[in-house]
Amino acid sequence: MDVQTVVIGAGVVGLAIARELALAGREVLVLEAESNFGQGISSRNSEVIHSGIYYTPGSLKACLCVSGRERLYAYCAERGIPHRQLGKLIVATSEADVATLERYRALARANGAGELRWVPLSEVKELEHDVVCVRAIHAPRTGIVDSHALMLALLGDLESSGGQVVYRSPLLRAAVRSGGFELQVGGDDEASLACAELVNCAGLAAPDVARTIEPLLHQGLPRAHYAKGHYYSLSGTPPFRRLVYPVAEAGGLGVHVTLDLGGRAKFGPDVQWIDAIDYAFDDARRGRFVEAIRRYYPALDESRLQPDYTGIRPKISGPGEPAADFRIDGRDVHGIPGLVNLMGIESPGLTAALSIADYVRELLDRRHA
């Protein structure tokens, strides 16, 4: 074998997995199609450390988010990665939304995410003077993180443990061979590579990468769906001190307020279903943003909204379908020893990254049990 373990994708989850496997003593090589790490989902999101509120109890999203949240806070503190536990308000802007807040409180308890406290309206005004709502709950363990600094730390740990990342090296196809896999890798010069273990963590491309693996091909693999989200920044000094979320909408968590570590406020993301990867910003969506924001922040000065960036969620459920759980398929799903496919690793993937890495290592360890 040329190398023991190959990980496809150098986003935050791919780097976390590669780091965990290298720390466990494996020889690890990461293949990344882009020219640097974290160029896709990992650099185009809200950088929020989620509490674990929204997910079905017992699901991978729920379990890995809650455990990953605690591990991420500890890792950031240990490594000096910029982060802040700001907390967030989740607000109902109509009486019809109050039942949803009740459901969030029940989900948080069931998931072990902590108690979500009802916030009296008088206290809402003290916490966030410009927020208008009929009811609100507070999630104290929500925070923000510098995702680039996090990935640098994960990469440093990986390299210190003997692993490496090779850029501009897309996986073209893979075939199962005796004792492992034979990979065809693209780039400036196409090359063959043999490995004993293969982890597909290719983000938006993960379902397509899985379809290049023979004999896996199309056996039970989900279709990739792309939910594009736009983000607007708010120029000037923001009126917010913590995150503010409305109740979730189909395909996302609603157009919410996040703050970065410099104190800058952003609004987003919305949900726009698209057929192909396209990061172009469509400012024609501004009117819908303004309408959504003014439901809880009626004092918004629209002239302060500045187009910022877009991101794409790697969904494996489409419009009108129930939100899918993470797909982390090991041998028990597809029957191939040493192969793990991660698909639909959308939010809360960043929060859950360190726990996802543990989960993948355990799946691979079973190969030798």
GROMACS .gro file of C-alpha atoms in nm:
model
  369
    1MET     CA    1   0.000   0.000   0.000
    2ASP     CA    2   0.120   0.352  -0.079
    3VAL     CA    3  -0.053   0.491   0.229
    4GLN     CA    4  -0.276   0.346   0.502
    5THR     CA    5  -0.564   0.596   0.497
    6VAL     CA    6  -0.682   0.850   0.240
    7VAL     CA    7  -0.934   1.121   0.332
    8ILE     CA    8  -1.110   1.299   0.044
    9GLY     CA    9  -1.172   1.666   0.128
   10ALA     CA   10  -0.987   1.923   0.339
   11GLY     CA   11  -1.280   2.111   0.486
   12VAL     CA   12  -1.324   2.142   0.860
   13VAL     CA   13  -1.479   1.796   0.891
   14GLY     CA   14  -1.224   1.629   0.663
   15LEU     CA   15  -0.936   1.789   0.855
   16ALA     CA   16  -1.091   1.687   1.187
   17ILE     CA   17  -1.120   1.327   1.067
   18ALA     CA   18  -0.768   1.319   0.926
   19ARG     CA   19  -0.632   1.466   1.250
   20GLU     CA   20  -0.814   1.208   1.463
   21LEU     CA   21  -0.691   0.918   1.250
   22ALA     CA   22  -0.333   1.049   1.251
   23LEU     CA   23  -0.340   1.097   1.628
   24ALA     CA   24  -0.457   0.735   1.654
   25GLY     CA   25  -0.140   0.624   1.474
   26ARG     CA   26  -0.255   0.593   1.114
   27GLU     CA   27  -0.057   0.714   0.815
   28VAL     CA   28  -0.296   0.969   0.663
   29LEU     CA   29  -0.307   1.151   0.332
   30VAL     CA   30  -0.576   1.408   0.251
   31LEU     CA   31  -0.665   1.470  -0.113
   32GLU     CA   32  -0.816   1.813  -0.179
   33ALA     CA   33  -0.945   1.922  -0.522
   34GLU     CA   34  -0.898   2.294  -0.451
   35SER     CA   35  -0.575   2.492  -0.411
   36ASN     CA   36  -0.615   2.531  -0.034
   37PHE     CA   37  -0.808   2.388   0.258
   38GLY     CA   38  -1.162   2.494   0.350
   39GLN     CA   39  -1.252   2.657   0.019
   40GLY     CA   40  -1.611   2.532   0.007
   41ILE     CA   41  -1.871   2.490   0.283
   42SER     CA   42  -1.618   2.555   0.560
   43SER     CA   43  -1.544   2.912   0.448
   44ARG     CA   44  -1.901   3.003   0.351
   45ASN     CA   45  -2.114   2.960   0.661
   46SER     CA   46  -2.225   3.146   0.974
   47GLU     CA   47  -1.934   3.021   1.192
   48VAL     CA   48  -2.183   2.939   1.466
   49ILE     CA   49  -2.123   2.685   1.742
   50HIS     CA   50  -2.471   2.535   1.768
   51SER     CA   51  -2.637   2.413   2.086
   52GLY     CA   52  -2.812   2.106   1.945
   53ILE     CA   53  -3.169   2.232   1.958
   54TYR     CA   54  -3.329   2.162   1.623
   55TYR     CA   55  -3.254   1.796   1.556
   56THR     CA   56  -3.450   1.474   1.603
   57PRO     CA   57  -3.358   1.308   1.934
   58GLY     CA   58  -3.126   1.014   1.879
   59SER     CA   59  -3.021   1.131   1.533
   60LEU     CA   60  -2.657   1.170   1.438
   61LYS     CA   61  -2.709   1.545   1.408
   62ALA     CA   62  -2.842   1.567   1.764
   63CYS     CA   63  -2.588   1.337   1.929
   64LEU     CA   64  -2.279   1.458   1.745
   65CYS     CA   65  -2.375   1.826   1.774
   66VAL     CA   66  -2.416   1.818   2.153
   67SER     CA   67  -2.098   1.619   2.218
   68GLY     CA   68  -1.910   1.808   1.947
   69ARG     CA   69  -2.011   2.144   2.095
   70GLU     CA   70  -1.843   2.066   2.425
   71ARG     CA   71  -1.534   1.922   2.258
   72LEU     CA   72  -1.509   2.224   2.027
   73TYR     CA   73  -1.526   2.475   2.312
   74ALA     CA   74  -1.257   2.280   2.499
   75TYR     CA   75  -1.035   2.251   2.190
   76CYS     CA   76  -1.067   2.621   2.111
   77ALA     CA   77  -0.973   2.713   2.469
   78GLU     CA   78  -0.679   2.472   2.469
   79ARG     CA   79  -0.541   2.588   2.134
   80GLY     CA   80  -0.618   2.959   2.166
   81ILE     CA   81  -0.860   2.956   1.872
   82PRO     CA   82  -1.070   3.276   1.872
   83HIS     CA   83  -1.426   3.202   1.981
   84ARG     CA   84  -1.699   3.346   2.203
   85GLN     CA   85  -1.996   3.191   2.378
   86LEU     CA   86  -2.245   3.469   2.310
   87GLY     CA   87  -2.571   3.283   2.353
   88LYS     CA   88  -2.867   3.344   2.126
   89LEU     CA   89  -3.226   3.455   2.144
   90ILE     CA   90  -3.481   3.257   1.943
   91VAL     CA   91  -3.783   3.476   1.891
   92ALA     CA   92  -4.146   3.423   1.796
   93THR     CA   93  -4.275   3.720   1.599
   94SER     CA   94  -4.635   3.595   1.606
   95GLU     CA   95  -4.846   3.388   1.843
   96ALA     CA   96  -4.847   3.111   1.582
   97ASP     CA   97  -4.471   3.068   1.635
   98VAL     CA   98  -4.490   3.024   2.012
   99ALA     CA   99  -4.567   2.652   1.981
  100THR     CA  100  -4.244   2.613   1.784
  101LEU     CA  101  -4.046   2.766   2.071
  102GLU     CA  102  -4.212   2.514   2.305
  103ARG     CA  103  -4.102   2.236   2.072
  104TYR     CA  104  -3.744   2.367   2.070
  105ARG     CA  105  -3.738   2.359   2.450
  106ALA     CA  106  -3.857   1.997   2.447
  107LEU     CA  107  -3.601   1.900   2.180
  108ALA     CA  108  -3.319   2.067   2.374
  109ARG     CA  109  -3.408   1.866   2.684
  110ALA     CA  110  -3.437   1.541   2.487
  111ASN     CA  111  -3.103   1.601   2.314
  112GLY     CA  112  -2.914   1.692   2.631
  113ALA     CA  113  -2.851   2.037   2.488
  114GLY     CA  114  -2.944   2.217   2.809
  115GLU     CA  115  -3.246   2.407   2.931
  116LEU     CA  116  -3.376   2.689   2.712
  117ARG     CA  117  -3.510   2.961   2.937
  118TRP     CA  118  -3.819   3.168   2.859
  119VAL     CA  119  -3.714   3.532   2.847
  120PRO     CA  120  -3.969   3.791   2.964
  121LEU     CA  121  -4.032   4.063   2.706
  122SER     CA  122  -3.896   4.324   2.947
  123GLU     CA  123  -3.569   4.131   2.960
  124VAL     CA  124  -3.563   4.093   2.581
  125LYS     CA  125  -3.551   4.473   2.566
  126GLU     CA  126  -3.261   4.476   2.812
  127LEU     CA  127  -3.070   4.209   2.619
  128GLU     CA  128  -3.145   4.334   2.266
  129HIS     CA  129  -3.316   4.672   2.271
  130ASP     CA  130  -3.415   4.676   1.904
  131VAL     CA  131  -3.560   4.323   1.886
  132VAL     CA  132  -3.940   4.299   1.869
  133CYS     CA  133  -4.121   3.971   1.939
  134VAL     CA  134  -4.413   3.817   2.127
  135ARG     CA  135  -4.208   3.546   2.307
  136ALA     CA  136  -3.840   3.450   2.324
  137ILE     CA  137  -3.616   3.177   2.459
  138HIS     CA  138  -3.246   3.194   2.537
  139ALA     CA  139  -2.986   2.934   2.432
  140PRO     CA  140  -2.679   3.012   2.646
  141ARG     CA  141  -2.435   2.757   2.491
  142THR     CA  142  -2.451   2.895   2.136
  143GLY     CA  143  -2.137   3.072   2.021
  144ILE     CA  144  -1.916   3.172   1.731
  145VAL     CA  145  -1.573   3.056   1.617
  146ASP     CA  146  -1.305   3.165   1.374
  147SER     CA  147  -1.341   2.873   1.133
  148HIS     CA  148  -1.016   2.952   0.948
  149ALA     CA  149  -0.817   2.950   1.272
  150LEU     CA  150  -0.990   2.624   1.368
  151MET     CA  151  -0.889   2.461   1.040
  152LEU     CA  152  -0.531   2.586   1.079
  153ALA     CA  153  -0.514   2.422   1.422
  154LEU     CA  154  -0.656   2.093   1.290
  155LEU     CA  155  -0.411   2.102   0.999
  156GLY     CA  156  -0.123   2.170   1.239
  157ASP     CA  157  -0.218   1.871   1.453
  158LEU     CA  158  -0.247   1.652   1.143
  159GLU     CA  159   0.095   1.752   1.012
  160SER     CA  160   0.256   1.719   1.357
  161SER     CA  161   0.129   1.361   1.361
  162GLY     CA  162   0.284   1.281   1.023
  163GLY     CA  163  -0.019   1.341   0.800
  164GLN     CA  164  -0.031   1.568   0.499
  165VAL     CA  165  -0.269   1.738   0.257
  166VAL     CA  166  -0.213   1.732  -0.117
  167TYR     CA  167  -0.394   2.010  -0.306
  168ARG     CA  168  -0.528   2.025  -0.662
  169SER     CA  169  -0.577   1.649  -0.640
  170PRO     CA  170  -0.938   1.549  -0.711
  171LEU     CA  171  -1.036   1.185  -0.684
  172LEU     CA  172  -1.140   1.070  -1.031
  173ARG     CA  173  -1.244   0.713  -0.946
  174ALA     CA  174  -1.170   0.435  -0.702
  175ALA     CA  175  -1.190   0.058  -0.715
  176VAL     CA  176  -1.201  -0.197  -0.436
  177ARG     CA  177  -0.899  -0.425  -0.444
  178SER     CA  178  -0.773  -0.700  -0.218
  179GLY     CA  179  -0.701  -0.541   0.118
  180GLY     CA  180  -0.798  -0.189   0.015
  181PHE     CA  181  -0.854   0.052  -0.271
  182GLU     CA  182  -0.689   0.169  -0.591
  183LEU     CA  183  -0.743   0.540  -0.656
  184GLN     CA  184  -0.704   0.743  -0.972
  185VAL     CA  185  -0.614   1.098  -0.874
  186GLY     CA  186  -0.635   1.395  -1.108
  187GLY     CA  187  -0.446   1.722  -1.111
  188ASP     CA  188  -0.149   1.839  -1.312
  189ASP     CA  189  -0.045   1.476  -1.361
  190GLU     CA  190  -0.291   1.192  -1.317
  191ALA     CA  191  -0.161   0.927  -1.079
  192SER     CA  192  -0.258   0.598  -0.917
  193LEU     CA  193  -0.256   0.551  -0.541
  194ALA     CA  194  -0.326   0.247  -0.325
  195CYS     CA  195  -0.465   0.268   0.027
  196ALA     CA  196  -0.614   0.037   0.288
  197GLU     CA  197  -0.883   0.280   0.408
  198LEU     CA  198  -1.081   0.545   0.224
  199VAL     CA  199  -1.290   0.822   0.382
  200ASN     CA  200  -1.507   1.027   0.148
  201CYS     CA  201  -1.563   1.368   0.309
  202ALA     CA  202  -1.594   1.571  -0.009
  203GLY     CA  203  -1.871   1.805   0.107
  204LEU     CA  204  -2.092   1.918  -0.179
  205ALA     CA  205  -1.933   1.656  -0.405
  206ALA     CA  206  -1.956   1.365  -0.159
  207PRO     CA  207  -2.251   1.181  -0.324
  208ASP     CA  208  -2.084   1.218  -0.664
  209VAL     CA  209  -1.750   1.097  -0.526
  210ALA     CA  210  -1.926   0.795  -0.374
  211ARG     CA  211  -2.058   0.710  -0.720
  212THR     CA  212  -1.703   0.684  -0.854
  213ILE     CA  213  -1.623   0.396  -0.617
  214GLU     CA  214  -1.655   0.052  -0.778
  215PRO     CA  215  -1.850  -0.161  -0.701
  216LEU     CA  216  -2.045   0.085  -0.481
  217LEU     CA  217  -2.164   0.297  -0.773
  218HIS     CA  218  -2.536   0.371  -0.731
  219GLN     CA  219  -2.627   0.130  -0.451
  220GLY     CA  220  -2.856   0.324  -0.217
  221LEU     CA  221  -2.667   0.651  -0.259
  222PRO     CA  222  -2.856   0.975  -0.205
  223ARG     CA  223  -2.887   1.246  -0.465
  224ALA     CA  224  -2.708   1.574  -0.391
  225HIS     CA  225  -2.932   1.879  -0.344
  226TYR     CA  226  -2.790   2.230  -0.324
  227ALA     CA  227  -2.952   2.491  -0.098
  228LYS     CA  228  -2.782   2.823  -0.161
  229GLY     CA  229  -2.785   3.090   0.107
  230HIS     CA  230  -2.707   3.462   0.077
  231TYR     CA  231  -2.554   3.671   0.355
  232TYR     CA  232  -2.581   4.048   0.393
  233SER     CA  233  -2.356   4.241   0.630
  234LEU     CA  234  -2.477   4.541   0.828
  235SER     CA  235  -2.252   4.844   0.788
  236GLY     CA  236  -2.161   5.049   1.090
  237THR     CA  237  -2.193   4.961   1.457
  238PRO     CA  238  -2.444   4.676   1.504
  239PRO     CA  239  -2.723   4.709   1.760
  240PHE     CA  240  -2.686   4.343   1.864
  241ARG     CA  241  -2.472   4.179   2.134
  242ARG     CA  242  -2.569   3.818   2.073
  243LEU     CA  243  -2.718   3.601   1.801
  244VAL     CA  244  -3.088   3.645   1.719
  245TYR     CA  245  -3.283   3.374   1.536
  246PRO     CA  246  -3.643   3.358   1.420
  247VAL     CA  247  -3.808   3.015   1.415
  248ALA     CA  248  -3.667   2.788   1.145
  249GLU     CA  249  -3.800   2.773   0.791
  250ALA     CA  250  -3.805   2.489   0.537
  251GLY     CA  251  -3.448   2.413   0.431
  252GLY     CA  252  -3.275   2.636   0.688
  253LEU     CA  253  -3.286   2.815   1.021
  254GLY     CA  254  -3.434   3.138   0.889
  255VAL     CA  255  -3.267   3.472   0.815
  256HIS     CA  256  -3.094   3.531   1.145
  257VAL     CA  257  -2.841   3.769   1.299
  258THR     CA  258  -2.489   3.646   1.360
  259LEU     CA  259  -2.188   3.838   1.481
  260ASP     CA  260  -1.829   3.771   1.386
  261LEU     CA  261  -1.540   3.798   1.630
  262GLY     CA  262  -1.478   4.156   1.521
  263GLY     CA  263  -1.835   4.249   1.621
  264ARG     CA  264  -1.964   4.284   1.265
  265ALA     CA  265  -2.328   4.177   1.215
  266LYS     CA  266  -2.448   3.956   0.931
  267PHE     CA  267  -2.796   3.851   0.824
  268GLY     CA  268  -2.863   3.520   0.656
  269PRO     CA  269  -2.878   3.274   0.509
  270ASP     CA  270  -3.192   3.247   0.301
  271VAL     CA  271  -3.278   2.933   0.103
  272GLN     CA  272  -3.252   2.917  -0.275
  273TRP     CA  273  -3.259   2.570  -0.430
  274ILE     CA  274  -3.020   2.547  -0.725
  275ASP     CA  275  -2.924   2.272  -0.969
  276ALA     CA  276  -2.550   2.337  -0.990
  277ILE     CA  277  -2.281   2.489  -0.768
  278ASP     CA  278  -2.291   2.865  -0.818
  279TYR     CA  279  -2.172   3.120  -0.561
  280ALA     CA  280  -2.289   3.433  -0.747
  281PHE     CA  281  -2.469   3.686  -0.525
  282ASP     CA  282  -2.823   3.779  -0.634
  283ASP     CA  283  -2.902   4.120  -0.484
  284ALA     CA  284  -3.256   4.091  -0.622
  285ARG     CA  285  -3.328   3.885  -0.308
  286ARG     CA  286  -3.277   4.198  -0.092
  287GLY     CA  287  -3.650   4.272  -0.064
  288ARG     CA  288  -3.720   3.929   0.087
  289PHE     CA  289  -3.433   3.979   0.330
  290VAL     CA  290  -3.563   4.316   0.443
  291GLU     CA  291  -3.911   4.172   0.497
  292ALA     CA  292  -3.776   3.877   0.699
  293ILE     CA  293  -3.542   4.091   0.912
  294ARG     CA  294  -3.802   4.356   0.992
  295ARG     CA  295  -4.028   4.095   1.150
  296TYR     CA  296  -3.794   4.101   1.452
  297TYR     CA  297  -3.582   4.410   1.381
  298PRO     CA  298  -3.827   4.670   1.248
  299ALA     CA  299  -3.575   4.954   1.290
  300LEU     CA  300  -3.358   4.813   1.010
  301ASP     CA  301  -3.214   5.083   0.783
  302GLU     CA  302  -3.209   4.903   0.448
  303SER     CA  303  -2.931   5.126   0.317
  304ARG     CA  304  -2.694   4.964   0.571
  305LEU     CA  305  -2.741   4.617   0.418
  306GLN     CA  306  -2.440   4.525   0.206
  307PRO     CA  307  -2.413   4.213  -0.013
  308ASP     CA  308  -2.150   3.992   0.148
  309TYR     CA  309  -2.117   3.629   0.034
  310THR     CA  310  -2.306   3.309  -0.041
  311GLY     CA  311  -2.275   2.952   0.077
  312ILE     CA  312  -2.429   2.623  -0.030
  313ARG     CA  313  -2.563   2.357   0.204
  314PRO     CA  314  -2.479   1.999   0.096
  315LYS     CA  315  -2.826   1.853   0.138
  316ILE     CA  316  -2.939   1.499   0.065
  317SER     CA  317  -3.309   1.588   0.099
  318GLY     CA  318  -3.475   1.816  -0.152
  319PRO     CA  319  -3.743   2.086  -0.148
  320GLY     CA  320  -4.056   1.980   0.039
  321GLU     CA  321  -3.888   1.674   0.191
  322PRO     CA  322  -3.817   1.624   0.563
  323ALA     CA  323  -3.466   1.730   0.661
  324ALA     CA  324  -3.229   1.435   0.633
  325ASP     CA  325  -2.988   1.326   0.903
  326PHE     CA  326  -2.615   1.304   0.844
  327ARG     CA  327  -2.523   1.000   0.633
  328ILE     CA  328  -2.206   0.840   0.767
  329ASP     CA  329  -2.198   0.503   0.591
  330GLY     CA  330  -1.953   0.238   0.704
  331ARG     CA  331  -1.921  -0.131   0.626
  332ASP     CA  332  -2.252  -0.212   0.795
  333VAL     CA  333  -2.431  -0.006   0.525
  334HIS     CA  334  -2.241  -0.087   0.205
  335GLY     CA  335  -2.045  -0.401   0.296
  336ILE     CA  336  -1.702  -0.269   0.194
  337PRO     CA  337  -1.433  -0.291   0.466
  338GLY     CA  338  -1.230   0.025   0.521
  339LEU     CA  339  -1.470   0.263   0.340
  340VAL     CA  340  -1.664   0.545   0.506
  341ASN     CA  341  -1.884   0.781   0.304
  342LEU     CA  342  -2.000   1.105   0.470
  343MET     CA  343  -2.289   1.271   0.287
  344GLY     CA  344  -2.525   1.553   0.376
  345ILE     CA  345  -2.282   1.696   0.633
  346GLU     CA  346  -2.448   2.035   0.652
  347SER     CA  347  -2.511   2.237   0.969
  348PRO     CA  348  -2.425   2.148   1.245
  349GLY     CA  349  -2.123   1.988   1.077
  350LEU     CA  350  -1.873   2.250   1.197
  351THR     CA  351  -1.996   2.221   1.557
  352ALA     CA  352  -1.994   1.841   1.539
  353ALA     CA  353  -1.663   1.805   1.354
  354LEU     CA  354  -1.454   1.661   1.639
  355SER     CA  355  -1.726   1.414   1.736
  356ILE     CA  356  -1.780   1.317   1.371
  357ALA     CA  357  -1.409   1.240   1.359
  358ASP     CA  358  -1.441   1.008   1.661
  359TYR     CA  359  -1.739   0.837   1.500
  360VAL     CA  360  -1.548   0.772   1.176
  361ARG     CA  361  -1.245   0.638   1.363
  362GLU     CA  362  -1.469   0.396   1.551
  363LEU     CA  363  -1.625   0.276   1.223
  364LEU     CA  364  -1.279   0.210   1.078
  365ASP     CA  365  -1.156   0.043   1.396
  366ARG     CA  366  -1.437  -0.211   1.369
  367ARG     CA  367  -1.271  -0.332   1.049
  368HIS     CA  368  -0.991  -0.473   1.262
  369ALA     CA  369  -1.208  -0.602   1.547
   0.00000   0.00000   0.00000
